[in-house]
Amino acid sequence: MNSSFELAYQLMEAIRQTDEWEAIWQEYPGIAEAKAKLDAIMERVDAQIPTELVNELWEAMGAMDWANECASVLYGVRLVFSVTKAMKDPAAFSGYVNDQKAVQNG
């Protein structure tokens, strides 16, 4: 294990265990709808293939969920860092915005 990532890993685990994160995952309509569809499909799959394979599929989807959650958290952290940096130096940010508009306008 790469010990330089240990702190980030612990942060991910801690965030995923907060009430706020749980509320987002349980109350966000898109997630609730996707989970309902997945559960319905997995019921049908469970009736057709061996339980061991269904369990492996659930484990793989759980690993995918964890990876997606980590990516979401990392994106949020990057976003906060970027916005914080822009707000600390509004003049530099305004210059960047003007440069971007100039590039877009050709």
PDB file of C-alpha atoms in Angstrom:
ATOM      1  CA  MET A   1       0.000   0.000   0.000  1.00  0.00           C
ATOM      2  CA  ASN A   2       1.211   3.470  -0.863  1.00  0.00           C
ATOM      3  CA  SER A   3       1.349   5.264   2.478  1.00  0.00           C
ATOM      4  CA  SER A   4       1.209   8.671   0.770  1.00  0.00           C
ATOM      5  CA  PHE A   5      -2.412   7.888  -0.088  1.00  0.00           C
ATOM      6  CA  GLU A   6      -3.394   6.696   3.382  1.00  0.00           C
ATOM      7  CA  LEU A   7      -4.640  10.086   4.540  1.00  0.00           C
ATOM      8  CA  ALA A   8      -6.738  10.563   1.386  1.00  0.00           C
ATOM      9  CA  TYR A   9      -8.160   7.067   1.837  1.00  0.00           C
ATOM     10  CA  GLN A  10      -9.077   7.792   5.441  1.00  0.00           C
ATOM     11  CA  LEU A  11     -10.708  11.056   4.366  1.00  0.00           C
ATOM     12  CA  MET A  12     -12.814   9.206   1.769  1.00  0.00           C
ATOM     13  CA  GLU A  13     -13.900   6.675   4.341  1.00  0.00           C
ATOM     14  CA  ALA A  14     -14.732   9.396   6.866  1.00  0.00           C
ATOM     15  CA  ILE A  15     -16.764  11.413   4.350  1.00  0.00           C
ATOM     16  CA  ARG A  16     -18.699   8.328   3.259  1.00  0.00           C
ATOM     17  CA  GLN A  17     -19.725   7.728   6.879  1.00  0.00           C
ATOM     18  CA  THR A  18     -21.191  11.188   7.529  1.00  0.00           C
ATOM     19  CA  ASP A  19     -24.920  11.770   7.855  1.00  0.00           C
ATOM     20  CA  GLU A  20     -24.696  14.433   5.148  1.00  0.00           C
ATOM     21  CA  TRP A  21     -23.171  12.027   2.598  1.00  0.00           C
ATOM     22  CA  GLU A  22     -25.723   9.352   3.486  1.00  0.00           C
ATOM     23  CA  ALA A  23     -28.559  11.845   3.027  1.00  0.00           C
ATOM     24  CA  ILE A  24     -27.252  12.836  -0.392  1.00  0.00           C
ATOM     25  CA  TRP A  25     -27.016   9.216  -1.526  1.00  0.00           C
ATOM     26  CA  GLN A  26     -30.409   8.253  -0.122  1.00  0.00           C
ATOM     27  CA  GLU A  27     -32.371  11.372  -1.059  1.00  0.00           C
ATOM     28  CA  TYR A  28     -30.972  12.293  -4.464  1.00  0.00           C
ATOM     29  CA  PRO A  29     -33.765  11.353  -6.909  1.00  0.00           C
ATOM     30  CA  GLY A  30     -31.437  10.121  -9.655  1.00  0.00           C
ATOM     31  CA  ILE A  31     -29.744   7.673  -7.328  1.00  0.00           C
ATOM     32  CA  ALA A  32     -33.025   6.420  -5.875  1.00  0.00           C
ATOM     33  CA  GLU A  33     -34.412   5.840  -9.379  1.00  0.00           C
ATOM     34  CA  ALA A  34     -31.270   4.071 -10.586  1.00  0.00           C
ATOM     35  CA  LYS A  35     -31.191   1.868  -7.476  1.00  0.00           C
ATOM     36  CA  ALA A  36     -34.836   0.870  -7.955  1.00  0.00           C
ATOM     37  CA  LYS A  37     -34.120  -0.122 -11.566  1.00  0.00           C
ATOM     38  CA  LEU A  38     -31.009  -2.033 -10.540  1.00  0.00           C
ATOM     39  CA  ASP A  39     -32.834  -3.879  -7.772  1.00  0.00           C
ATOM     40  CA  ALA A  40     -35.616  -4.906 -10.184  1.00  0.00           C
ATOM     41  CA  ILE A  41     -33.149  -6.170 -12.761  1.00  0.00           C
ATOM     42  CA  MET A  42     -31.055  -7.979 -10.170  1.00  0.00           C
ATOM     43  CA  GLU A  43     -34.158  -9.808  -8.924  1.00  0.00           C
ATOM     44  CA  ARG A  44     -34.711 -11.129 -12.441  1.00  0.00           C
ATOM     45  CA  VAL A  45     -31.032 -11.973 -12.820  1.00  0.00           C
ATOM     46  CA  ASP A  46     -31.044 -13.801  -9.479  1.00  0.00           C
ATOM     47  CA  ALA A  47     -33.858 -16.012 -10.741  1.00  0.00           C
ATOM     48  CA  GLN A  48     -31.846 -16.951 -13.847  1.00  0.00           C
ATOM     49  CA  ILE A  49     -28.241 -17.425 -12.782  1.00  0.00           C
ATOM     50  CA  PRO A  50     -26.435 -19.021  -9.830  1.00  0.00           C
ATOM     51  CA  THR A  51     -26.534 -17.073  -6.569  1.00  0.00           C
ATOM     52  CA  GLU A  52     -22.739 -17.123  -6.351  1.00  0.00           C
ATOM     53  CA  LEU A  53     -22.493 -15.203  -9.622  1.00  0.00           C
ATOM     54  CA  VAL A  54     -25.179 -12.748  -8.493  1.00  0.00           C
ATOM     55  CA  ASN A  55     -23.210 -12.139  -5.287  1.00  0.00           C
ATOM     56  CA  GLU A  56     -20.050 -11.509  -7.325  1.00  0.00           C
ATOM     57  CA  LEU A  57     -21.984  -9.044  -9.459  1.00  0.00           C
ATOM     58  CA  TRP A  58     -23.234  -7.203  -6.353  1.00  0.00           C
ATOM     59  CA  GLU A  59     -19.656  -7.060  -5.022  1.00  0.00           C
ATOM     60  CA  ALA A  60     -18.387  -5.652  -8.313  1.00  0.00           C
ATOM     61  CA  MET A  61     -21.141  -3.022  -8.322  1.00  0.00           C
ATOM     62  CA  GLY A  62     -20.285  -2.144  -4.728  1.00  0.00           C
ATOM     63  CA  ALA A  63     -16.667  -1.600  -5.747  1.00  0.00           C
ATOM     64  CA  MET A  64     -17.849   0.584  -8.619  1.00  0.00           C
ATOM     65  CA  ASP A  65     -20.026   2.599  -6.217  1.00  0.00           C
ATOM     66  CA  TRP A  66     -17.062   3.142  -3.907  1.00  0.00           C
ATOM     67  CA  ALA A  67     -14.901   4.307  -6.813  1.00  0.00           C
ATOM     68  CA  ASN A  68     -17.645   6.658  -8.016  1.00  0.00           C
ATOM     69  CA  GLU A  69     -18.046   8.074  -4.520  1.00  0.00           C
ATOM     70  CA  CYS A  70     -14.305   8.690  -4.282  1.00  0.00           C
ATOM     71  CA  ALA A  71     -14.273  10.390  -7.674  1.00  0.00           C
ATOM     72  CA  SER A  72     -17.212  12.568  -6.611  1.00  0.00           C
ATOM     73  CA  VAL A  73     -15.470  13.608  -3.406  1.00  0.00           C
ATOM     74  CA  LEU A  74     -12.190  14.309  -5.198  1.00  0.00           C
ATOM     75  CA  TYR A  75     -14.001  16.415  -7.780  1.00  0.00           C
ATOM     76  CA  GLY A  76     -15.705  18.350  -4.994  1.00  0.00           C
ATOM     77  CA  VAL A  77     -12.378  18.944  -3.261  1.00  0.00           C
ATOM     78  CA  ARG A  78     -10.812  20.168  -6.510  1.00  0.00           C
ATOM     79  CA  LEU A  79     -13.795  22.417  -7.146  1.00  0.00           C
ATOM     80  CA  VAL A  80     -13.585  23.950  -3.679  1.00  0.00           C
ATOM     81  CA  PHE A  81      -9.846  24.472  -4.088  1.00  0.00           C
ATOM     82  CA  SER A  82     -10.338  26.158  -7.470  1.00  0.00           C
ATOM     83  CA  VAL A  83     -13.130  28.435  -6.260  1.00  0.00           C
ATOM     84  CA  THR A  84     -11.182  29.313  -3.110  1.00  0.00           C
ATOM     85  CA  LYS A  85      -8.142  30.199  -5.204  1.00  0.00           C
ATOM     86  CA  ALA A  86     -10.266  32.362  -7.520  1.00  0.00           C
ATOM     87  CA  MET A  87     -11.908  34.156  -4.598  1.00  0.00           C
ATOM     88  CA  LYS A  88      -8.556  34.826  -2.909  1.00  0.00           C
ATOM     89  CA  ASP A  89      -7.337  36.673  -5.993  1.00  0.00           C
ATOM     90  CA  PRO A  90     -10.369  38.125  -7.774  1.00  0.00           C
ATOM     91  CA  ALA A  91      -8.227  40.379  -9.979  1.00  0.00           C
ATOM     92  CA  ALA A  92      -6.261  37.417 -11.322  1.00  0.00           C
ATOM     93  CA  PHE A  93      -9.485  35.461 -11.781  1.00  0.00           C
ATOM     94  CA  SER A  94     -11.070  38.359 -13.682  1.00  0.00           C
ATOM     95  CA  GLY A  95      -8.012  38.459 -15.925  1.00  0.00           C
ATOM     96  CA  TYR A  96      -8.362  34.740 -16.553  1.00  0.00           C
ATOM     97  CA  VAL A  97     -12.052  35.159 -17.402  1.00  0.00           C
ATOM     98  CA  ASN A  98     -11.219  37.976 -19.828  1.00  0.00           C
ATOM     99  CA  ASP A  99      -8.523  35.844 -21.465  1.00  0.00           C
ATOM    100  CA  GLN A 100     -10.958  32.941 -21.860  1.00  0.00           C
ATOM    101  CA  LYS A 101     -13.582  35.226 -23.424  1.00  0.00           C
ATOM    102  CA  ALA A 102     -10.993  36.621 -25.823  1.00  0.00           C
ATOM    103  CA  VAL A 103     -10.040  33.087 -26.894  1.00  0.00           C
ATOM    104  CA  GLN A 104     -13.701  32.155 -27.395  1.00  0.00           C
ATOM    105  CA  ASN A 105     -14.400  35.271 -29.432  1.00  0.00           C
ATOM    106  CA  GLY A 106     -11.398  34.579 -31.626  1.00  0.00           C
TER     107      GLY A 106
END
